Amino acid sequence: MENLSISSYKTVYTTGYEGRKIEEFIEYLNAYNIQRIVDVREIPLSRKKGFSKSVLRQRLADNDIDYIHIKALGSPSYLRKKVYQDKDFDYFFEKYGEHLETCSKELEELYEIVNEKLSCLLCFEKEYTNCHRSAVANRVSRINGISFEVKHI
């Protein structure tokens, strides 16, 4: 039986902070031993206290969790606006998939990031099936033929 090294088998986590307070969110990350958050929001601002980029980065650092933002992997605003209006998630994911085709550099960067530390992709939506982070996680899980398991927490 082949012995799988840490770099040949990984888990990529995803999460949304909708409905959570920052303290609860950080406890949740710690429960899963998350070492790094990769923010895949196009614009990492939030009306929810504690979840805008600068404050979030500091709160995570205070808890020994790294923070990285990859803007290009965010869903473009025109797609977000359209899906909020018409709830056509099939169209959204089709067009977002096309957007990801233009992000090969960023996906390779993400691949390296998730290979270094136990990482979790972050966006707002609680329900991963309605969030672009699931498409990002699925895409990065297939890079270079390496086995990545995707877990939504």
mmCIF file of C-alpha atoms in Angstrom:
data_model
loop_
_atom_site.group_PDB
_atom_site.id
_atom_site.type_symbol
_atom_site.label_atom_id
_atom_site.label_comp_id
_atom_site.label_asym_id
_atom_site.label_seq_id
_atom_site.Cartn_x
_atom_site.Cartn_y
_atom_site.Cartn_z
ATOM 1 C CA MET A 1 0.000 0.000 0.000
ATOM 2 C CA GLU A 2 1.304 3.446 -0.937
ATOM 3 C CA ASN A 3 2.096 5.739 1.965
ATOM 4 C CA LEU A 4 0.488 9.146 1.373
ATOM 5 C CA SER A 5 2.564 12.096 2.514
ATOM 6 C CA ILE A 6 1.008 15.271 3.878
ATOM 7 C CA SER A 7 1.593 16.981 0.531
ATOM 8 C CA SER A 8 -0.141 14.247 -1.458
ATOM 9 C CA TYR A 9 -3.353 14.229 0.533
ATOM 10 C CA LYS A 10 -4.974 17.273 2.085
ATOM 11 C CA THR A 11 -8.272 18.579 3.252
ATOM 12 C CA VAL A 12 -9.407 21.993 2.107
ATOM 13 C CA TYR A 13 -12.034 23.507 4.361
ATOM 14 C CA THR A 14 -14.545 26.205 3.497
ATOM 15 C CA THR A 15 -16.748 28.287 5.737
ATOM 16 C CA GLY A 16 -19.085 31.245 5.751
ATOM 17 C CA TYR A 17 -19.504 33.662 8.624
ATOM 18 C CA GLU A 18 -23.171 34.492 8.035
ATOM 19 C CA GLY A 19 -25.035 34.405 11.349
ATOM 20 C CA ARG A 20 -21.876 34.102 13.462
ATOM 21 C CA LYS A 21 -20.190 36.438 15.890
ATOM 22 C CA ILE A 22 -16.435 36.818 15.550
ATOM 23 C CA GLU A 23 -15.728 35.053 18.853
ATOM 24 C CA GLU A 24 -17.849 32.047 17.889
ATOM 25 C CA PHE A 25 -16.256 32.017 14.447
ATOM 26 C CA ILE A 26 -12.727 31.866 15.861
ATOM 27 C CA GLU A 27 -13.702 29.129 18.320
ATOM 28 C CA TYR A 28 -15.097 27.165 15.400
ATOM 29 C CA LEU A 29 -11.839 27.540 13.449
ATOM 30 C CA ASN A 30 -9.845 26.422 16.482
ATOM 31 C CA ALA A 31 -12.074 23.360 16.895
ATOM 32 C CA TYR A 32 -10.992 22.274 13.397
ATOM 33 C CA ASN A 33 -7.346 23.273 13.979
ATOM 34 C CA ILE A 34 -7.478 25.734 11.084
ATOM 35 C CA GLN A 35 -4.099 27.441 10.708
ATOM 36 C CA ARG A 36 -4.894 29.817 7.866
ATOM 37 C CA ILE A 37 -7.923 31.632 6.472
ATOM 38 C CA VAL A 38 -7.952 32.376 2.761
ATOM 39 C CA ASP A 39 -10.467 35.129 2.157
ATOM 40 C CA VAL A 40 -12.002 34.682 -1.303
ATOM 41 C CA ARG A 41 -14.300 37.684 -1.158
ATOM 42 C CA GLU A 42 -13.740 40.164 -3.961
ATOM 43 C CA ILE A 43 -14.242 43.020 -1.519
ATOM 44 C CA PRO A 44 -13.308 41.943 2.028
ATOM 45 C CA LEU A 45 -15.577 44.387 3.795
ATOM 46 C CA SER A 46 -18.481 43.451 6.016
ATOM 47 C CA ARG A 47 -21.267 45.156 7.892
ATOM 48 C CA LYS A 48 -20.878 42.371 10.419
ATOM 49 C CA LYS A 49 -18.568 43.452 13.217
ATOM 50 C CA GLY A 50 -15.170 41.782 13.128
ATOM 51 C CA PHE A 51 -15.276 40.463 9.567
ATOM 52 C CA SER A 52 -13.743 43.305 7.542
ATOM 53 C CA LYS A 53 -10.220 42.587 6.332
ATOM 54 C CA SER A 54 -8.056 44.595 8.777
ATOM 55 C CA VAL A 55 -10.005 43.730 11.921
ATOM 56 C CA LEU A 56 -10.411 40.093 10.876
ATOM 57 C CA ARG A 57 -6.698 39.761 10.106
ATOM 58 C CA GLN A 58 -5.833 41.079 13.581
ATOM 59 C CA ARG A 59 -8.388 38.914 15.404
ATOM 60 C CA LEU A 60 -7.092 35.845 13.584
ATOM 61 C CA ALA A 61 -3.451 36.773 14.280
ATOM 62 C CA ASP A 62 -4.318 37.106 17.973
ATOM 63 C CA ASN A 63 -5.385 33.451 17.747
ATOM 64 C CA ASP A 64 -2.357 32.246 15.734
ATOM 65 C CA ILE A 65 -4.331 31.927 12.496
ATOM 66 C CA ASP A 66 -2.841 33.370 9.304
ATOM 67 C CA TYR A 67 -4.919 35.506 6.958
ATOM 68 C CA ILE A 68 -4.524 35.775 3.193
ATOM 69 C CA HIS A 69 -6.849 37.604 0.806
ATOM 70 C CA ILE A 70 -7.026 36.588 -2.858
ATOM 71 C CA LYS A 71 -9.228 39.208 -4.490
ATOM 72 C CA ALA A 72 -9.250 37.667 -7.970
ATOM 73 C CA LEU A 73 -11.026 34.548 -6.651
ATOM 74 C CA GLY A 74 -13.961 36.632 -5.432
ATOM 75 C CA SER A 75 -17.166 36.506 -7.431
ATOM 76 C CA PRO A 76 -17.398 39.544 -9.724
ATOM 77 C CA SER A 77 -19.931 42.129 -8.552
ATOM 78 C CA TYR A 78 -22.121 41.816 -11.658
ATOM 79 C CA LEU A 79 -22.599 38.105 -10.916
ATOM 80 C CA ARG A 80 -23.347 38.728 -7.231
ATOM 81 C CA LYS A 81 -25.919 41.391 -8.083
ATOM 82 C CA LYS A 82 -27.609 39.194 -10.665
ATOM 83 C CA VAL A 83 -27.854 36.114 -8.448
ATOM 84 C CA TYR A 84 -29.183 38.182 -5.514
ATOM 85 C CA GLN A 85 -31.968 39.397 -7.795
ATOM 86 C CA ASP A 86 -32.927 36.268 -9.722
ATOM 87 C CA LYS A 87 -31.529 33.386 -7.585
ATOM 88 C CA ASP A 88 -30.358 31.694 -10.796
ATOM 89 C CA PHE A 89 -27.496 29.734 -9.261
ATOM 90 C CA ASP A 90 -27.013 27.582 -12.363
ATOM 91 C CA TYR A 91 -26.181 30.711 -14.383
ATOM 92 C CA PHE A 92 -24.066 32.088 -11.523
ATOM 93 C CA PHE A 93 -21.902 28.972 -11.246
ATOM 94 C CA GLU A 94 -21.584 28.634 -15.016
ATOM 95 C CA LYS A 95 -20.322 32.216 -15.353
ATOM 96 C CA TYR A 96 -18.196 32.006 -12.224
ATOM 97 C CA GLY A 97 -16.579 28.872 -13.660
ATOM 98 C CA GLU A 98 -15.700 30.915 -16.748
ATOM 99 C CA HIS A 99 -14.238 33.577 -14.456
ATOM 100 C CA LEU A 100 -12.076 30.953 -12.751
ATOM 101 C CA GLU A 101 -10.641 30.040 -16.148
ATOM 102 C CA THR A 102 -8.958 33.471 -16.082
ATOM 103 C CA CYS A 103 -7.495 32.880 -12.605
ATOM 104 C CA SER A 104 -4.944 30.130 -13.196
ATOM 105 C CA LYS A 105 -2.160 32.104 -11.459
ATOM 106 C CA GLU A 106 -4.321 32.691 -8.387
ATOM 107 C CA LEU A 107 -5.497 29.078 -8.298
ATOM 108 C CA GLU A 108 -1.872 27.891 -8.413
ATOM 109 C CA GLU A 109 -1.111 30.337 -5.585
ATOM 110 C CA LEU A 110 -4.025 28.919 -3.597
ATOM 111 C CA TYR A 111 -2.806 25.395 -4.285
ATOM 112 C CA GLU A 112 0.571 26.287 -2.744
ATOM 113 C CA ILE A 113 -1.124 27.999 0.206
ATOM 114 C CA VAL A 114 -3.298 24.996 1.093
ATOM 115 C CA ASN A 115 -0.286 22.711 0.758
ATOM 116 C CA GLU A 116 1.592 24.680 3.431
ATOM 117 C CA LYS A 117 -0.938 24.775 6.261
ATOM 118 C CA LEU A 118 -4.400 23.534 7.139
ATOM 119 C CA SER A 119 -6.462 26.190 5.399
ATOM 120 C CA CYS A 120 -10.060 27.279 5.186
ATOM 121 C CA LEU A 121 -11.608 29.340 2.386
ATOM 122 C CA LEU A 122 -13.776 32.149 3.717
ATOM 123 C CA CYS A 123 -16.776 33.969 2.338
ATOM 124 C CA PHE A 124 -20.020 35.314 3.792
ATOM 125 C CA GLU A 125 -22.733 32.820 2.831
ATOM 126 C CA LYS A 126 -23.569 30.155 5.367
ATOM 127 C CA GLU A 127 -24.828 27.722 2.736
ATOM 128 C CA TYR A 128 -21.823 26.578 0.690
ATOM 129 C CA THR A 129 -23.982 25.298 -2.168
ATOM 130 C CA ASN A 130 -24.945 28.916 -2.888
ATOM 131 C CA CYS A 131 -21.410 30.292 -2.557
ATOM 132 C CA HIS A 132 -18.581 30.574 -5.032
ATOM 133 C CA ARG A 133 -16.107 29.283 -2.421
ATOM 134 C CA SER A 134 -17.327 25.751 -3.156
ATOM 135 C CA ALA A 135 -16.363 26.206 -6.820
ATOM 136 C CA VAL A 136 -12.943 27.546 -5.787
ATOM 137 C CA ALA A 137 -12.362 24.628 -3.404
ATOM 138 C CA ASN A 138 -13.436 22.082 -5.999
ATOM 139 C CA ARG A 139 -11.182 23.643 -8.635
ATOM 140 C CA VAL A 140 -8.100 23.769 -6.406
ATOM 141 C CA SER A 141 -8.756 20.205 -5.248
ATOM 142 C CA ARG A 142 -8.093 19.012 -8.804
ATOM 143 C CA ILE A 143 -4.835 20.873 -9.519
ATOM 144 C CA ASN A 144 -1.797 18.732 -10.397
ATOM 145 C CA GLY A 145 -3.647 15.466 -9.825
ATOM 146 C CA ILE A 146 -3.215 15.714 -6.050
ATOM 147 C CA SER A 147 -6.010 14.312 -3.908
ATOM 148 C CA PHE A 148 -7.724 17.014 -1.886
ATOM 149 C CA GLU A 149 -10.844 16.432 0.116
ATOM 150 C CA VAL A 150 -13.198 19.411 0.376
ATOM 151 C CA LYS A 151 -15.048 19.850 3.681
ATOM 152 C CA HIS A 152 -17.559 22.604 4.303
ATOM 153 C CA ILE A 153 -17.727 23.578 7.960
#
